[in-house]
């Protein structure tokens, strides 16, 4: 029955409109002055009800046009032609109307310029270069909807239940408002608190590095997208605030508050939140990721890689979102930014603080296969209590020295403290079921971390277009210390004989790092289309790692084999040259970066030195081509060097767990990463169709991989080595089709990934290959009253190991996300979401895992602008949450349980006060 209903529904959606009677509009576009027909005129038909573009065509060579298959309704007809005033006319159609406008005379703008104000009707979607622009008023949303609801209506844009945004398959981690940060660049704040009716346009384009923004020369395939929200003129000054209180009146709470003002260039806000749920309050979600320093780091770090990378990635390094475990988190902060003296001087400051406590209990079962055919079966359990607190201050000062030169000083300072208590038990048996080992460990630690880093940038654009100069200076200091105790009892069993290994250690670790870097970049236009960018950088790093392990049972005697005082020094010179050629329809760039590094490792305890000099090469090239007005594709290649970190190099044994020990290898070589990517996207406004495809292939030379020895007691000692053969392939394609008249949008996404990793296990090469295919269709219905979305997904996985796999390594799962919201009378809203997760039985696990998580809430909004909301919400109505995961991976399979928050009911009240400052008319 359900299948028949579904078939009828799909048939109705796709084909029923074809059989309905349709109206037509036709005419001939002519010039009133020269009396000639205007070929290629643009004719647009707009729905008067919701301003959605219904049809658009081009006039033929003789000026004729015809719009067919039109439904009954009220429309606005807009005809445009270069240097001609727009022709705008309201038209009312019946089901079978044959509307013939005859000759439509277009007047020259020159003759009308002093008589009328000309308003041009913009396309709902347009593309210029890599920028896609959506006209917000062309996409209907419910009254009082926020920007997040608007984004869900836009073709090619995906917004998940947590507010994460993707555009063209790439993450959107930066959302600007009118080209500038809106209390930081995190998408959640603007998307949640700005109203959709305040938006004029939404722009989406590739994220550029600071060099690319300054020079205009593309340096490789962009991994992220940037979204820019352009506000209407009457919405540029305003205020936003929220008080969000939710509680079960017993134990669970989720409280938060935020208040902010944006007026011209001034933006200031304060926020605070506290929760013991694994979800953030609205205020915490919006404000916890605000950033202060947005410069690119000259990154050679512990290695010789020299690419400029954006500091902090998509999140600040102190951002925290609780997932597993039982959290108790308090966070607070403030933001200030403003510009003065005609935007010549600007200041931005962000202060953040936090206190966190997470309790967790984990259990795991693991089966591992060794090259000789031996299987080990392990079971473990752990209880942990992790606490941390910290504060940070980030900011920058920017001075426009003149119309072409800018000085920007960025800084960041942070302090944090952390402590942890862990109790772990473990038991391992062999194929025969005999006990091999068991252990119990108790670990405690306390530590702190302090960090300061900054950047001074001078940027200059010369009179000759395309000629630029940029200079960066970057100091950085890091300090950390950690003390703790490790008490462990381990028993090894062999032929009925027990061999105990008892340890009672004190750990005292500390480290510091100082670095200084500078970079000079110069761009010269060699011709109208050809540009050359050159750059020189150097970075010097001096760091020290001091590890001391004391035996408490021997009067705190220092254990030399586990202790080490280790110095590391790195000095790198980096040269770069990049050429770019720009034509009308394409651009191509290519270049090389070379890094000469002096690498010194000094083992002060053992009087050993490891000195190396090497040159790392990092080529990259990209090609972009525009396939007409609404489509383009790009191909790029990049290469960069990656070095081992300090822990991988330090030649001492680390024994926090007697059954798992790590030994550094000072002879590791740098690895070299290669990547090739292909991207194509296209949209057809008339058919409301958008598609993209993305493919990337990555392979690594001298990859840094683990080499492990597992003995007959399942004791593992791991070190590191270099191997060739690590690679990955990823492909994704998506097709979006909209049916605006039916309020429907559909999407189909298909992705494939293949990862090949290497390791050495008991002197045997172990090659693990995993393949994953995921298919994710989605259909959504959005009207003023009802919003429904259904998104199923199915994933097929297969993994294999060269030393032999456990079972066949195959598994599949399917999920179903159903979300619905109904706007009931009297400003009442009911919303529900159901996530159905199915993991069928397979050769590794004989029982299926099927879970249905059903959440719902009922809310009532009050007051004129619905700023007051009362809500009752229920999480996990069916009480099926289980805190369980499992994995099938070649020669290893595992299943894990972890602490989770069970079903709860919250009663909540939210007060949102947002609006615009209304300026009085000047008298």
Short mmCIF file of N, CA, C and O in Angstrom, two decimals, residues 14 26 48 119 188 213 233 360 372 460 469 483 490 493 572 665 690 765 769 857 861 910:
data_model
loop_
_atom_site.label_atom_id
_atom_site.label_comp_id
_atom_site.label_asym_id
_atom_site.label_seq_id
_atom_site.Cartn_x
_atom_site.Cartn_y
_atom_site.Cartn_z
N UNK A 14 5.79 14.87 -10.69
CA UNK A 14 6.58 15.03 -11.89
C UNK A 14 5.75 15.22 -13.16
O UNK A 14 6.17 15.93 -14.08
N UNK A 26 2.79 36.19 -25.62
CA UNK A 26 3.74 36.39 -26.71
C UNK A 26 3.76 37.84 -27.13
O UNK A 26 2.85 38.62 -26.79
N UNK A 48 3.63 37.48 -8.99
CA UNK A 48 3.33 38.65 -8.16
C UNK A 48 3.15 38.28 -6.70
O UNK A 48 3.39 39.08 -5.81
N UNK A 119 14.17 50.71 -12.63
CA UNK A 119 14.43 49.59 -11.74
C UNK A 119 14.64 48.33 -12.55
O UNK A 119 13.76 47.95 -13.33
N UNK A 188 26.98 30.20 12.27
CA UNK A 188 25.80 30.01 13.12
C UNK A 188 25.18 31.32 13.57
O UNK A 188 23.96 31.44 13.65
N UNK A 213 43.83 36.98 -2.06
CA UNK A 213 43.01 38.18 -1.97
C UNK A 213 43.79 39.42 -2.39
O UNK A 213 43.25 40.32 -3.03
N UNK A 233 19.13 47.96 2.78
CA UNK A 233 19.61 49.20 3.37
C UNK A 233 19.00 49.47 4.74
O UNK A 233 19.65 50.00 5.63
N UNK A 360 33.03 10.05 31.76
CA UNK A 360 32.73 9.07 30.72
C UNK A 360 33.11 7.68 31.20
O UNK A 360 34.08 7.50 31.94
N UNK A 372 51.01 -14.22 11.67
CA UNK A 372 51.19 -15.67 11.82
C UNK A 372 49.87 -16.41 12.03
O UNK A 372 49.84 -17.61 12.28
N UNK A 460 50.91 46.50 0.33
CA UNK A 460 50.96 47.67 -0.54
C UNK A 460 50.54 47.31 -1.95
O UNK A 460 51.03 46.32 -2.53
N UNK A 469 52.96 44.31 -2.88
CA UNK A 469 54.02 43.93 -1.95
C UNK A 469 53.38 43.59 -0.62
O UNK A 469 52.51 44.32 -0.13
N UNK A 483 52.26 17.26 35.28
CA UNK A 483 52.72 16.32 36.30
C UNK A 483 51.62 15.30 36.54
O UNK A 483 50.42 15.62 36.43
N UNK A 490 50.11 -5.27 35.94
CA UNK A 490 49.93 -6.06 34.72
C UNK A 490 50.40 -7.49 34.99
O UNK A 490 51.50 -7.70 35.54
N UNK A 493 50.41 -14.22 31.43
CA UNK A 493 50.15 -15.63 31.71
C UNK A 493 50.79 -16.50 30.63
O UNK A 493 50.56 -16.29 29.43
N UNK A 572 64.56 27.34 8.40
CA UNK A 572 64.11 27.09 7.03
C UNK A 572 64.15 28.36 6.20
O UNK A 572 63.76 29.45 6.66
N UNK A 665 61.53 7.74 16.49
CA UNK A 665 62.57 7.41 15.52
C UNK A 665 63.18 8.69 14.97
O UNK A 665 62.57 9.36 14.14
N UNK A 690 20.53 22.36 -10.48
CA UNK A 690 21.91 22.67 -10.12
C UNK A 690 22.66 21.36 -9.93
O UNK A 690 22.14 20.42 -9.34
N UNK A 765 54.59 -6.38 6.00
CA UNK A 765 53.86 -5.22 5.46
C UNK A 765 52.36 -5.49 5.55
O UNK A 765 51.87 -6.52 5.08
N UNK A 769 43.04 -1.59 2.82
CA UNK A 769 42.30 -0.87 1.79
C UNK A 769 40.83 -0.84 2.20
O UNK A 769 40.23 -1.89 2.49
N UNK A 857 9.18 18.78 19.65
CA UNK A 857 8.88 19.90 20.55
C UNK A 857 7.59 20.59 20.10
O UNK A 857 7.19 20.52 18.94
N UNK A 861 4.68 30.96 20.33
CA UNK A 861 5.34 32.26 20.25
C UNK A 861 4.33 33.36 20.56
O UNK A 861 3.17 33.29 20.16
N UNK A 910 12.36 31.12 25.67
CA UNK A 910 13.35 31.87 24.92
C UNK A 910 12.79 33.25 24.62
O UNK A 910 11.64 33.39 24.18
#
